[in-house]
Structures are given as structure tokens and as C-alpha cells.
Coordinates of C-alpha atoms in Angstrom, one line a residue:
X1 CA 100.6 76.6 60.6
X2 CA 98.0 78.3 58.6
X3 CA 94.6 80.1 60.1
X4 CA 91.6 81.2 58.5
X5 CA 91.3 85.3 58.6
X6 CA 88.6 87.0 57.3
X7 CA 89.7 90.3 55.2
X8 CA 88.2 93.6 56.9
X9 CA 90.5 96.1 55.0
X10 CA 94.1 96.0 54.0
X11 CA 95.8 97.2 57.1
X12 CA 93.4 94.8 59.1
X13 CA 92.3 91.3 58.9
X14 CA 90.9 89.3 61.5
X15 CA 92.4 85.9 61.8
X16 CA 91.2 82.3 64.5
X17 CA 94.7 81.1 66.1
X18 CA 94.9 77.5 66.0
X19 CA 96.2 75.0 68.5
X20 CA 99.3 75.2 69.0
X21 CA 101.4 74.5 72.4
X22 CA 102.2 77.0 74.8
X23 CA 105.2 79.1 73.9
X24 CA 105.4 82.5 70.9
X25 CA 104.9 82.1 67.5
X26 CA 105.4 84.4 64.9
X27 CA 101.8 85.4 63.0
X28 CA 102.6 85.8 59.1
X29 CA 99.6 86.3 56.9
X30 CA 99.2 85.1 53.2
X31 CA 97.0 86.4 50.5
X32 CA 97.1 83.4 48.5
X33 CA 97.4 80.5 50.9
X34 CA 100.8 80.1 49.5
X35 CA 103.2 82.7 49.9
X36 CA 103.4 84.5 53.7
X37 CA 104.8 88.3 54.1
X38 CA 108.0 88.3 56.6
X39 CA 107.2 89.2 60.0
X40 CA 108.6 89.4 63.5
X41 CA 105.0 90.1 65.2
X42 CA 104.9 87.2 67.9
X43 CA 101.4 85.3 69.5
X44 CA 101.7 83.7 73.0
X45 CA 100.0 80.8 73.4
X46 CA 99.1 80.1 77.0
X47 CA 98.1 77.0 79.3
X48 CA 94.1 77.5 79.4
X49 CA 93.7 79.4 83.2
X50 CA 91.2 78.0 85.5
X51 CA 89.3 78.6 88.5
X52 CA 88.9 76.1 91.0
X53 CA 87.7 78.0 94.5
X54 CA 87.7 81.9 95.6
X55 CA 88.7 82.4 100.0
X56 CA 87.0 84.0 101.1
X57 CA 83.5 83.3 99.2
X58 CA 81.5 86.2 101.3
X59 CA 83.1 89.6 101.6
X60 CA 81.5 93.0 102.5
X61 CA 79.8 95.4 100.0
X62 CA 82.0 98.3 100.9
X63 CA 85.1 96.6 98.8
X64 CA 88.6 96.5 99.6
X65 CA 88.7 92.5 100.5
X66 CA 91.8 90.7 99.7
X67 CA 89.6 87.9 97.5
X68 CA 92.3 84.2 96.7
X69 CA 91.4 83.1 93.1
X70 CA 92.9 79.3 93.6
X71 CA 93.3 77.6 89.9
X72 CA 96.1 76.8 87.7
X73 CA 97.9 78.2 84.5
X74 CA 98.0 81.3 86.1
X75 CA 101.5 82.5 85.1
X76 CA 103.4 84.1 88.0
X77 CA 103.9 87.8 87.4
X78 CA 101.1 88.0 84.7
X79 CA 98.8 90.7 86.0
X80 CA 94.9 91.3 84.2
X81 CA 91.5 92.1 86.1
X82 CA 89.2 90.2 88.2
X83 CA 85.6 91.0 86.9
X84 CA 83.1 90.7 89.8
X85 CA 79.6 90.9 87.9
X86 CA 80.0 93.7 85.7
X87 CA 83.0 95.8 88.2
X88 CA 86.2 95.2 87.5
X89 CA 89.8 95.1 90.1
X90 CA 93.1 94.5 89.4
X91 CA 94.6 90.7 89.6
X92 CA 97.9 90.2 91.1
X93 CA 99.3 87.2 90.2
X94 CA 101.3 85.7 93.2
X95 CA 102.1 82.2 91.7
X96 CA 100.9 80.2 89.3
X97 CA 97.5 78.4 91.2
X98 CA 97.3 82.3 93.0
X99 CA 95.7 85.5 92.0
X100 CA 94.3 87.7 94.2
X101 CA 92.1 90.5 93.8
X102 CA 90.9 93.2 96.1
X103 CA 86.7 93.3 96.0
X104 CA 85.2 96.3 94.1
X105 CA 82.9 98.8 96.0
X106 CA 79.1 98.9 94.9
X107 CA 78.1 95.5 94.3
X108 CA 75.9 93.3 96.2
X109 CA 74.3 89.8 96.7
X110 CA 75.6 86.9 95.0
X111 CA 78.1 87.6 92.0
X112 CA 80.3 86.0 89.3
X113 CA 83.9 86.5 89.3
X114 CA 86.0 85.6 85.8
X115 CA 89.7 86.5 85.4
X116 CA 90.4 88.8 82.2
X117 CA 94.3 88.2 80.8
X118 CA 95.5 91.0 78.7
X119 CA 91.8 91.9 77.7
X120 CA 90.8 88.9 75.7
X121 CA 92.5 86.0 77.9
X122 CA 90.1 84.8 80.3
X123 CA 90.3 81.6 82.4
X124 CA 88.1 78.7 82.6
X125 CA 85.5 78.2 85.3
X126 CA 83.6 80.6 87.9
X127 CA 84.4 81.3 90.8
X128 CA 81.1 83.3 92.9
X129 CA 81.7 86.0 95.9
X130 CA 78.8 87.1 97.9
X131 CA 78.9 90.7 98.8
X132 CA 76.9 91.9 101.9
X133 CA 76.4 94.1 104.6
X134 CA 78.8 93.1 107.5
X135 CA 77.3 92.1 110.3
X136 CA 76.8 94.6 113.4
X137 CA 76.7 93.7 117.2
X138 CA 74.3 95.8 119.1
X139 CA 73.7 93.3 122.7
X140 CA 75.1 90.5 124.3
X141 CA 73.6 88.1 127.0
X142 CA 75.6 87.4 129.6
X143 CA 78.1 90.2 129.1
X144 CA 80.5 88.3 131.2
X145 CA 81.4 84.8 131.7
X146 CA 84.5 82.5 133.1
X147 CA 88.1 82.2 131.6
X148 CA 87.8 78.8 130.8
X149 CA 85.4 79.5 128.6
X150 CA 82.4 77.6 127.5
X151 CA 79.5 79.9 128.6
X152 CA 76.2 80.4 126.1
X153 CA 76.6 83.8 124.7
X154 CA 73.8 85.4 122.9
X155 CA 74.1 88.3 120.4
X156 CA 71.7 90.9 119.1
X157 CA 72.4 93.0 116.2
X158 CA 71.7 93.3 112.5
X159 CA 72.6 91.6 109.2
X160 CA 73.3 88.0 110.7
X161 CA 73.3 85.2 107.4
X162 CA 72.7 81.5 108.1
X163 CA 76.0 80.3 106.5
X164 CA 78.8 77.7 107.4
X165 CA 81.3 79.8 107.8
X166 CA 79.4 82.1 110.4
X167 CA 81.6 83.2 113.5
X168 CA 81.9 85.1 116.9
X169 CA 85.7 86.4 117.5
X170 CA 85.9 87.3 121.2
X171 CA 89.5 89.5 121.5
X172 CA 91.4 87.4 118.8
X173 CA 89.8 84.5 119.4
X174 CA 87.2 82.3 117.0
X175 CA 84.4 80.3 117.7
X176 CA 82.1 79.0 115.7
X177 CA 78.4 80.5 115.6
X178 CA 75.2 78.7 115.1
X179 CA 72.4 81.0 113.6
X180 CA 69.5 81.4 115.4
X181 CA 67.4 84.3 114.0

């Protein structure tokens, strides 16, 4: 099939691909609309990539979080970069609904994150991290309590948000937290 190009010089036009299924094609270019030059340059035309969730959604601001980019048309083995904001990582493609990226150091608050494919291939959809301070636990009230568990436990310390996903681990163990302050 034919595409518009747009003449820049004559070792370089720019050319729109069309549609096409996935799979390669070979790109041929005509200066008359009629007669195409022989060529074994290929295109690969990919399933549009998207986003449906990020895990974890709230990481800390000192990078180095293993972030899940959950979507589809990802292409297993197809490795590009994960853009947080304007920082980039490397994506590691595990499957194809799986990338995962490890979090950039030096951003903060509430951020975008695209997938860049082979630095023009991008994927459909956002998917937003929240970068932060982690919390820090300076107190606790009581400091003990009994092995069945079950016992009120206040905590003091700094950089607490009021989020869903807000826990205590005691040991290994998880319980939820309810914000309070």
C-alpha cells in the first residue's frame, strides 16, 4: 500500500504509515506514485500497547521500586523505557500484559507514567505513581500487647498519607491502618 511522504531532501523523506495488520512490511518509496525503488528495509507494525493499572501506585522518592505496568500488546522480550514525568527507567518486558520498571530517583508527588517502545512507540493510556517520602516510626503506645493479637496500637512518627492502601507490618506480619493524624 501507498503513504503520503513529504520530500525533505533526497537521501530523506518523511513518510505517515498506514494501517496495516501487525506483522513487517517492506517500505518502498515512489517518486511518481507509480513506479517504487527495490528495497529490503522492513516496518513492524504492532498491536496498539496499553496501560490498564500500575502495583504498586505509591512508591518512595528515593527510586529503585520494582513498579508492574499491567496492559496488553506488550510483546514479551520487547524492552523500551518507562517515562515517570519527565525521568526516564528501563522497561522490562516480562510477558505480554507485564512490564515492569524500576522508579527513577528525584521525582516527587503525583506523576504520569507512559511506556516509550523503541523511541517513537508508545502505549495507550496512563498509568499515575505517587512518589513520597516513606513513612518513619518514631513511638508506639502500648509497646507491648498479647499473642493473640488484637490490641489498639498507636504510632507517632512522620510522613503518614490518608490512603487505602495504608498499613502497619508488625515482624512480617500486615494489618491494615486507619489514619488518624
Amino acid at each position: 500500500s501507498r503513504m503520503v511522504g513529504e520530500f525533505v531532501s533526497s537521501s530523506f523523506v518523511r513518510c505517515i504509515a498506514p494501517d496495516h495488520l501487525a506483522g513487517e512490511v517492506v517500505v518502498q518509496v515512489s517518486g511518481n506514485g507509480q513506479d517504487f525503488g527495490g528495497s529490503d528495509v522492513r516496518y513492524e507494525y504492532h498491536d496498539e500497547m496499553t496501560i490498564a493499572s500500575v502495583i504498586p501506585t505509591s512508591v518512595n522518592a528515593f527510586g529503585s521500586s520494582v513498579i508492574s505496568v499491567v496492559g496488553s500488546n506488550f510483546g514479551a522480550g520487547m524492552n523500551g523505557r518507562c517515562v515517570f514525568g519527565s525521568r526516564e527507567s528501563e522497561a522490562q518486558s516480562v510477558t505480554s500484559t507485564l512490564i515492569r520498571c524500576v522508579s527513577p530517583v528525584g521525582v516527587s508527588g503525583n506523576v504520569s507514567l507512559v511506556l516509550r517502545m523503541h523511541d517513537s512507540y508508545a502505549a495507550s493510556g496512563v498509568g499515575y505513581v505517587h512518589f513520597g517520602v516513606p513513612p518513619s516510626v518514631t513511638g508506639l503506645y502500648p509497646v507491648f500487647g498479647d499473642v493473640t493479637g488484637g490490641t489498639i496500637v498507636e504510632v507517632n512518627g512522620s510522613n503518614f498519607e490518608n490512603t487505602s492502601s495504608l498499613r502497619c507490618v508488625f515482624g512480617q506480619r500486615r494489618t491494615q491502618a486507619v489514619y488518624v493524624s
